[in-house]
Tab-separated table of C-alpha atoms and ligand atoms in Angstrom:
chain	number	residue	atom	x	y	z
A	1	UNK	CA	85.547	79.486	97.244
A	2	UNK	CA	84.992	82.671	98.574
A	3	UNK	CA	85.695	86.099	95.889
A	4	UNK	CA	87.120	89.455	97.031
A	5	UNK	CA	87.788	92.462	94.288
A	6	UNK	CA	90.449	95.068	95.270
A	7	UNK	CA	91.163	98.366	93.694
A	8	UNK	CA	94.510	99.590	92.824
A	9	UNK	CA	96.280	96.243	94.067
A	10	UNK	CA	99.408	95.680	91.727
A	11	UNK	CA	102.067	97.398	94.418
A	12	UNK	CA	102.228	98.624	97.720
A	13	UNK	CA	99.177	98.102	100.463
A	14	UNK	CA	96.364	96.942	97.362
A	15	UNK	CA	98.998	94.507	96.742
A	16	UNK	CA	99.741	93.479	100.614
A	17	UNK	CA	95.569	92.949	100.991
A	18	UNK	CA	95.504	90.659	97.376
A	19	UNK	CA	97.914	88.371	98.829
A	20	UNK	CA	96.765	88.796	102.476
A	21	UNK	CA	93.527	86.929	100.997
A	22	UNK	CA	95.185	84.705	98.715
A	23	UNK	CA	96.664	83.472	101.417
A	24	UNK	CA	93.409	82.878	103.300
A	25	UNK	CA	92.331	80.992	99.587
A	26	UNK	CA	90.154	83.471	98.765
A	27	UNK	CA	89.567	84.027	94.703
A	28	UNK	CA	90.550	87.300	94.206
A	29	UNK	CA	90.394	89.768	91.733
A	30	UNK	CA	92.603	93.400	91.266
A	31	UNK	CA	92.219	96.429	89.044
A	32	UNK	CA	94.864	98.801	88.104
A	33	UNK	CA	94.025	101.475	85.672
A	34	UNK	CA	97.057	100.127	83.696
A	35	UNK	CA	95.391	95.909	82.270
A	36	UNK	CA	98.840	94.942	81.417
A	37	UNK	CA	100.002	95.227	85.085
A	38	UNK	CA	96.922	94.174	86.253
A	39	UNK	CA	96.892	91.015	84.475
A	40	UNK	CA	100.721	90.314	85.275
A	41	UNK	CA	100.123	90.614	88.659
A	42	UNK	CA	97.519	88.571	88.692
A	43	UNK	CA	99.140	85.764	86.875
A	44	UNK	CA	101.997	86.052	89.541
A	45	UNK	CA	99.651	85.820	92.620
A	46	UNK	CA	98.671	83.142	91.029
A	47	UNK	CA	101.371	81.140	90.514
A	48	UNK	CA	102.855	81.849	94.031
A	49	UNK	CA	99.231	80.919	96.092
A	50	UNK	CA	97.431	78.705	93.358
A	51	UNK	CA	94.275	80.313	93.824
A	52	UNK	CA	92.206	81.468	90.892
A	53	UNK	CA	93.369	85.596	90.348
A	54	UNK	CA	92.503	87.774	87.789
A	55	UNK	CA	93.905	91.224	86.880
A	56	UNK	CA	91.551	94.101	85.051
A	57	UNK	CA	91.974	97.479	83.549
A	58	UNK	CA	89.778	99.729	85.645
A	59	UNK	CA	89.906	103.740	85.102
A	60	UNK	CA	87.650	105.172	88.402
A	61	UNK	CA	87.250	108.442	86.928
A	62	UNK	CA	84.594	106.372	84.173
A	63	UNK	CA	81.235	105.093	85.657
A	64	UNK	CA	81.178	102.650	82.369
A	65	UNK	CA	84.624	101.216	83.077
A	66	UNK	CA	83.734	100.583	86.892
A	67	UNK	CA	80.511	99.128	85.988
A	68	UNK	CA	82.504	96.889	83.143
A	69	UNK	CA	84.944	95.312	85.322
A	70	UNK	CA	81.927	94.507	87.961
A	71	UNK	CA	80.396	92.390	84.818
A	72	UNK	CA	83.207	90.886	84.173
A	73	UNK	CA	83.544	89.865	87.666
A	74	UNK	CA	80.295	88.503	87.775
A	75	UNK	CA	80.969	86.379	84.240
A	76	UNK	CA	84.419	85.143	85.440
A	77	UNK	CA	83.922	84.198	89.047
A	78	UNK	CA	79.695	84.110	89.469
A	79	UNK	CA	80.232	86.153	92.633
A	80	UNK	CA	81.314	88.719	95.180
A	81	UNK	CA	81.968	88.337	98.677
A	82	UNK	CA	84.210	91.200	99.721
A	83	UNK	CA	84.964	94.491	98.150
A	84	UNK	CA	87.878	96.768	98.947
A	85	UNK	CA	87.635	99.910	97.769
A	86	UNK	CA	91.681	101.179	98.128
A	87	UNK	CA	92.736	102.949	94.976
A	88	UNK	CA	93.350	106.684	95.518
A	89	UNK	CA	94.775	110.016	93.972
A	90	UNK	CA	96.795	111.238	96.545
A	91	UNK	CA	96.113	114.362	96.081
A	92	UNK	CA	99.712	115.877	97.098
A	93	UNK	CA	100.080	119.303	97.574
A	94	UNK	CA	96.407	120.758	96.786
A	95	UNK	CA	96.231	123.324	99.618
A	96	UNK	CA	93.215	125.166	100.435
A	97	UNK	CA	94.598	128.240	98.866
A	98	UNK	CA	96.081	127.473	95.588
A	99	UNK	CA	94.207	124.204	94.223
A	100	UNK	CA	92.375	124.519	91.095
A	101	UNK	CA	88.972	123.249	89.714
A	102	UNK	CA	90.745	120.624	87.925
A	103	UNK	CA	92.819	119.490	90.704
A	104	UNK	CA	89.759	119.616	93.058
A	105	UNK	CA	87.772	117.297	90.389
A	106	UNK	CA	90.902	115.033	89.784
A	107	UNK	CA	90.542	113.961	93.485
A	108	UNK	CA	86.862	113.737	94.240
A	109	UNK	CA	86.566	111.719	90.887
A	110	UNK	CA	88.695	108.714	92.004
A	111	UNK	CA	88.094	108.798	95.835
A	112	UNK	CA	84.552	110.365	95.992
A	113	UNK	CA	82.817	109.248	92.970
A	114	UNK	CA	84.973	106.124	91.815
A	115	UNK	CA	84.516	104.725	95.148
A	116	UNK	CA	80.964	105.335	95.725
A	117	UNK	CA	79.849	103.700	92.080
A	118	UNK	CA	82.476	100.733	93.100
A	119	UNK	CA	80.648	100.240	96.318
A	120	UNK	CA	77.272	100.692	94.539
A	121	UNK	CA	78.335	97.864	91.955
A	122	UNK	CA	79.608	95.920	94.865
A	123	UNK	CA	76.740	96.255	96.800
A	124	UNK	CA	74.289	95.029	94.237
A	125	UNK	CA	76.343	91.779	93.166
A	126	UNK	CA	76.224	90.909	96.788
A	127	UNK	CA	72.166	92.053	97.700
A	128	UNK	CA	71.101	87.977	97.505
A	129	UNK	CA	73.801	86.361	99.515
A	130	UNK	CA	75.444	89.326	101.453
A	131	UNK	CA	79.042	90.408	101.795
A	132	UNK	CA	81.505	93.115	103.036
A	133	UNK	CA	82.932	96.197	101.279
A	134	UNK	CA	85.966	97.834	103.245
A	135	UNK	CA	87.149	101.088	102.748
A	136	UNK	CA	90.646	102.072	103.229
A	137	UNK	CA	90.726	105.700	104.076
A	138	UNK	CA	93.715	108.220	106.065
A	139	UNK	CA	94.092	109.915	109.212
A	140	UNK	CA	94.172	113.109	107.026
A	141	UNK	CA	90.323	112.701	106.435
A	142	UNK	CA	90.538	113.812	110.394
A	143	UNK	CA	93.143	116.249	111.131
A	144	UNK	CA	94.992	118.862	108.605
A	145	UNK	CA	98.089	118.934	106.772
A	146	UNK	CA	99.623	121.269	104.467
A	147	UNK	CA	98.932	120.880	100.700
A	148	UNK	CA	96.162	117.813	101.430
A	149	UNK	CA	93.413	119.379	101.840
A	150	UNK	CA	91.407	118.069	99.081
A	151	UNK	CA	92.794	114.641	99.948
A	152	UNK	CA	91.514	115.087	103.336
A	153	UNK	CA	88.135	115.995	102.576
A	154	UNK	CA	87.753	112.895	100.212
A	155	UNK	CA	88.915	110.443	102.651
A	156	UNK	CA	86.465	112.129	105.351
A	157	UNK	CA	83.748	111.262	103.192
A	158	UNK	CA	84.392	107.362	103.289
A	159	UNK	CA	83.627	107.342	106.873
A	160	UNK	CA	80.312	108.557	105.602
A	161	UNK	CA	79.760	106.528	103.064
A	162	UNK	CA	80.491	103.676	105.029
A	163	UNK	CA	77.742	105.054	107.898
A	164	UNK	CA	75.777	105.007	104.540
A	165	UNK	CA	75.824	101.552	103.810
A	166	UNK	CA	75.744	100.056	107.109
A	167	UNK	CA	72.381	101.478	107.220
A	168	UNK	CA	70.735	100.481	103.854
A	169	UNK	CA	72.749	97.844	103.200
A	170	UNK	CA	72.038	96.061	106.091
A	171	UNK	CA	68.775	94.191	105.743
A	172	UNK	CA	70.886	92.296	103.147
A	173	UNK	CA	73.686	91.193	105.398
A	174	UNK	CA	76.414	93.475	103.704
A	175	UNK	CA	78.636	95.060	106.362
A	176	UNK	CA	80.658	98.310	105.399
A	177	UNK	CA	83.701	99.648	107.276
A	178	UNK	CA	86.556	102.131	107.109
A	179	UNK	CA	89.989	101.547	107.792
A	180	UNK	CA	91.779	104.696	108.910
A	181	UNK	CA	95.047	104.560	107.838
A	182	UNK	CA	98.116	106.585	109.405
A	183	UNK	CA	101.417	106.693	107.972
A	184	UNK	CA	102.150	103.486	105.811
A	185	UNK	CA	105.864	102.339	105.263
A	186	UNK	CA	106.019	101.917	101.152
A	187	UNK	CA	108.651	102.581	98.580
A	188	UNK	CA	108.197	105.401	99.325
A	189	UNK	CA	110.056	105.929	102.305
A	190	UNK	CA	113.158	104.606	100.292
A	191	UNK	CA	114.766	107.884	99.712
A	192	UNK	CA	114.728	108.877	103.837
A	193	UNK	CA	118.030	109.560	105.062
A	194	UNK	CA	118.203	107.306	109.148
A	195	UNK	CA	118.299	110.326	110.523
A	196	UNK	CA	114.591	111.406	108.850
A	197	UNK	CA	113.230	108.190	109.674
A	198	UNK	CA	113.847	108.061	113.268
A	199	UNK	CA	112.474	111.561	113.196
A	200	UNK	CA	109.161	110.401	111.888
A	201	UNK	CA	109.128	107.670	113.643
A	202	UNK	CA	109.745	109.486	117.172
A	203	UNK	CA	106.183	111.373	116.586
A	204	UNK	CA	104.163	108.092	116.834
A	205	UNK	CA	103.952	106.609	120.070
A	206	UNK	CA	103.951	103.135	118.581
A	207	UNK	CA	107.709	104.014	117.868
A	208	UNK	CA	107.019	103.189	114.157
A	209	UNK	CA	104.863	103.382	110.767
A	210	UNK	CA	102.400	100.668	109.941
A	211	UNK	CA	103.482	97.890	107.502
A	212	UNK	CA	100.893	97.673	104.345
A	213	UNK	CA	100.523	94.203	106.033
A	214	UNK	CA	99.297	95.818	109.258
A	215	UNK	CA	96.991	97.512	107.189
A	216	UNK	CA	95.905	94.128	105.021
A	217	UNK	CA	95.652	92.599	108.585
A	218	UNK	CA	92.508	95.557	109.246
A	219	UNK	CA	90.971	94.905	105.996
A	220	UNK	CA	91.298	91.193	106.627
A	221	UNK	CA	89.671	91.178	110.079
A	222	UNK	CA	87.035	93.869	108.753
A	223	UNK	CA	86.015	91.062	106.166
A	224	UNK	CA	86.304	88.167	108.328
A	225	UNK	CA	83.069	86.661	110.443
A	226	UNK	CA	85.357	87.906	113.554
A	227	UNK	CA	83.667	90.797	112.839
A	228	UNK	CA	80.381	89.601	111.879
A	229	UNK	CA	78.393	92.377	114.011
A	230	UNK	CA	81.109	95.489	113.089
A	231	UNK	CA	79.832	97.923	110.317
A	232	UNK	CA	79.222	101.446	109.914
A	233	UNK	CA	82.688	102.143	111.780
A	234	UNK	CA	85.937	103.577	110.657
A	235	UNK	CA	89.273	100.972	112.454
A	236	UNK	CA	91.641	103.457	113.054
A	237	UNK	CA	95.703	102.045	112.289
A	238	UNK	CA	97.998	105.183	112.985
A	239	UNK	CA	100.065	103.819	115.706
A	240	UNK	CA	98.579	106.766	117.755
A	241	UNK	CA	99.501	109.255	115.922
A	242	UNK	CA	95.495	110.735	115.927
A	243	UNK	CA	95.233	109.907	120.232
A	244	UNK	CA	97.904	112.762	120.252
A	245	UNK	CA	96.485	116.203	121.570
A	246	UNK	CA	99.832	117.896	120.789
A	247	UNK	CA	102.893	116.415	118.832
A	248	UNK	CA	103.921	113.590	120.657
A	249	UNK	CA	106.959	113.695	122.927
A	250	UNK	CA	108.489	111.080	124.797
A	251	UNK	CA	108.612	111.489	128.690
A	252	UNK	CA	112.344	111.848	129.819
B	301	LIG	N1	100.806	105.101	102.186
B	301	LIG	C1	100.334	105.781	103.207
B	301	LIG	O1	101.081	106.293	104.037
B	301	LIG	C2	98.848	105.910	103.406
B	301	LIG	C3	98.390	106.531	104.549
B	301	LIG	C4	97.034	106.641	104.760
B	301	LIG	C5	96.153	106.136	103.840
B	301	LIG	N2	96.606	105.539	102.707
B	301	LIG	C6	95.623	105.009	101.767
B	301	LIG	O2	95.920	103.654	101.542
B	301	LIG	C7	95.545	103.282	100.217
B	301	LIG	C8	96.735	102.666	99.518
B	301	LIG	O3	97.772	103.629	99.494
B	301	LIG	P1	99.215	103.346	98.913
B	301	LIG	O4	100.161	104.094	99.729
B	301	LIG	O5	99.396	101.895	98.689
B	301	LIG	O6	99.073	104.204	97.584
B	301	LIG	P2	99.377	104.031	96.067
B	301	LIG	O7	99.975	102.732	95.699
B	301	LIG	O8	100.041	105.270	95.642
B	301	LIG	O9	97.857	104.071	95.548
B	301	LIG	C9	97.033	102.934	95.525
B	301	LIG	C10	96.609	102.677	94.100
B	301	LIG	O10	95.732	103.709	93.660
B	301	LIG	C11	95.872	103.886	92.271
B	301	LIG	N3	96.054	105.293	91.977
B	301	LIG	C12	97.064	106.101	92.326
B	301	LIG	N4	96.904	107.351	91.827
B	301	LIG	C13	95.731	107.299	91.155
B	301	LIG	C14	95.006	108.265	90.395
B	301	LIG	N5	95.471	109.504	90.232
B	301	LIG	N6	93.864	107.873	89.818
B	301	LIG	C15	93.395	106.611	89.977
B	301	LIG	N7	94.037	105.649	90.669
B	301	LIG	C16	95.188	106.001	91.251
B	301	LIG	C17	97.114	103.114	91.832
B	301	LIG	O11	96.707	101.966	91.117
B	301	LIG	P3	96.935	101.812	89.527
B	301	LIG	O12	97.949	102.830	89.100
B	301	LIG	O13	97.420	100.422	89.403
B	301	LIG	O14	95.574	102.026	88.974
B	301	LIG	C18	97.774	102.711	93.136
B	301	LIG	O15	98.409	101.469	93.104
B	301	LIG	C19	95.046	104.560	99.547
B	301	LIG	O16	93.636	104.589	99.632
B	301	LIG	C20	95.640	105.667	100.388
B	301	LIG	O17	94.870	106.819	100.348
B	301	LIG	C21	97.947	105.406	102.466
């Protein structure tokens, strides 16, 4: 049975990508910085797919904790065949001009560092038999908002890092790959009035948001042997929102 370890997977698209591969009867294994809801969501994945899940505490701002979790991994299930690294600080509303040291470091620890020690744990549990380690990144690590900037820059460095592994991680048959994320429909959007949401809506010319299943669906296919000769590459799923040279508008 095949093994797959996901960051940050108790709610929202984490969550959508555990069961995603649950589904496919997959092992699989989440973190959550918070054990208790790790290991409850776990033991409900569980129960609903009856495939072999297990929930740790993980805190991506600690090299040791990230490193822990990997040995556990290794004890509990004897190996890893897909990584995804989609925990993040969101980083809302560090702008260029007013964010602080702190807020700067708060960021880059999780997304920047966390990720990159994940991956390099990842990476060397799978160096005999090979594997895959997907990203999931944003459309902000390509284009500017106001108050992400920070945010931005972190998720612009996963399509680097994934460039990264593709090419030393090859010659053991790990693939690497980034999925781009645009705007993501999540509890999130509960509070939007109709009127807001057809407003957001009407600037992607898909017509909508993704579902966090569209984006499990990326992840999924990243990891799959469909895409057996694919790393190095970000998989962009923003329902056009980045082909857009200027806001999108609709052609009477
Ligand atoms: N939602 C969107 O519109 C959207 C758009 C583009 C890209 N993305 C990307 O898609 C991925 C999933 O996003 P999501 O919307 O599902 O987000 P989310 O649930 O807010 O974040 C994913 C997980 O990251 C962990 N996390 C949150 N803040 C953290 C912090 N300060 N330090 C460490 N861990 C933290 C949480 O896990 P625990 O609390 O359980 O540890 C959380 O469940 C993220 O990488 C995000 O950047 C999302």
């Amino acid at each position: 049975m095949k093994v797959v370890l996901i960051t940050g997977a108790t709610r929202n698209t984490g969550l959508a990508v555990a069961k995603r591969f649950a589904a496919e009867g997959y092992a699989v294994a989440i973190t959550s910085r918070d054990g208790t809801s790790a290991r409850e969501t776990a033991e409900a994945l569980e129960k609903e797919y009856a495939v072999p899940v297990r929930g740790y505490e993980m805190q991506l701002t600690d090299v040791r904790s990230i490193r822990q979790v990997f040995d556990r991994l290794q004890q509990d299930f004897g190996q890893l065949d897909v990584f995804v690294a989609n925990s993040a600080h969101l980083g809302v509303g560090y702008s260029l001009l007013e964010s602080t040291e702190e807020e700067f470091d708060a960021v880059a620890d999780v997304n920047i560092k966390g990720t990159f020690f994940c991956c390099q744990c990842a990476a060397r549990l799978m160096k005999e038999t090979g594997g895959s380690i997907v990203t999931v990144g944003s459309v902000q690590g390509t284009g500017g908002l106001h108050g992400r900037a920070v945010y931005g820059m972190s998720k612009a460095a996963l399509s680097v890092l994934v460039r990264y592994m593709a090419y030393e991680l090859g010659q053991y048959h790990i693939r690497a790959n980034n999925v781009v994320a645009g705007a993501v429909h999540s509890s999130r959007w509960d509070s939007l009035s109709s009127e807001e949401l057809a407003a957001r809506r009407s600037r992607y010319p898909a017509g909508r948001e993704s579902t966090e299943e569209e984006i499990a669906n990326a992840v999924w296919f990243l990891s799959s042997d469909q895409a057996a000769s694919i790393t190095g590459t970000d998989l962009t799923v923003d329902s056009g929102l980045t082909a857009c040279l200027l806001p999108y508008t609709k052609k009477e």
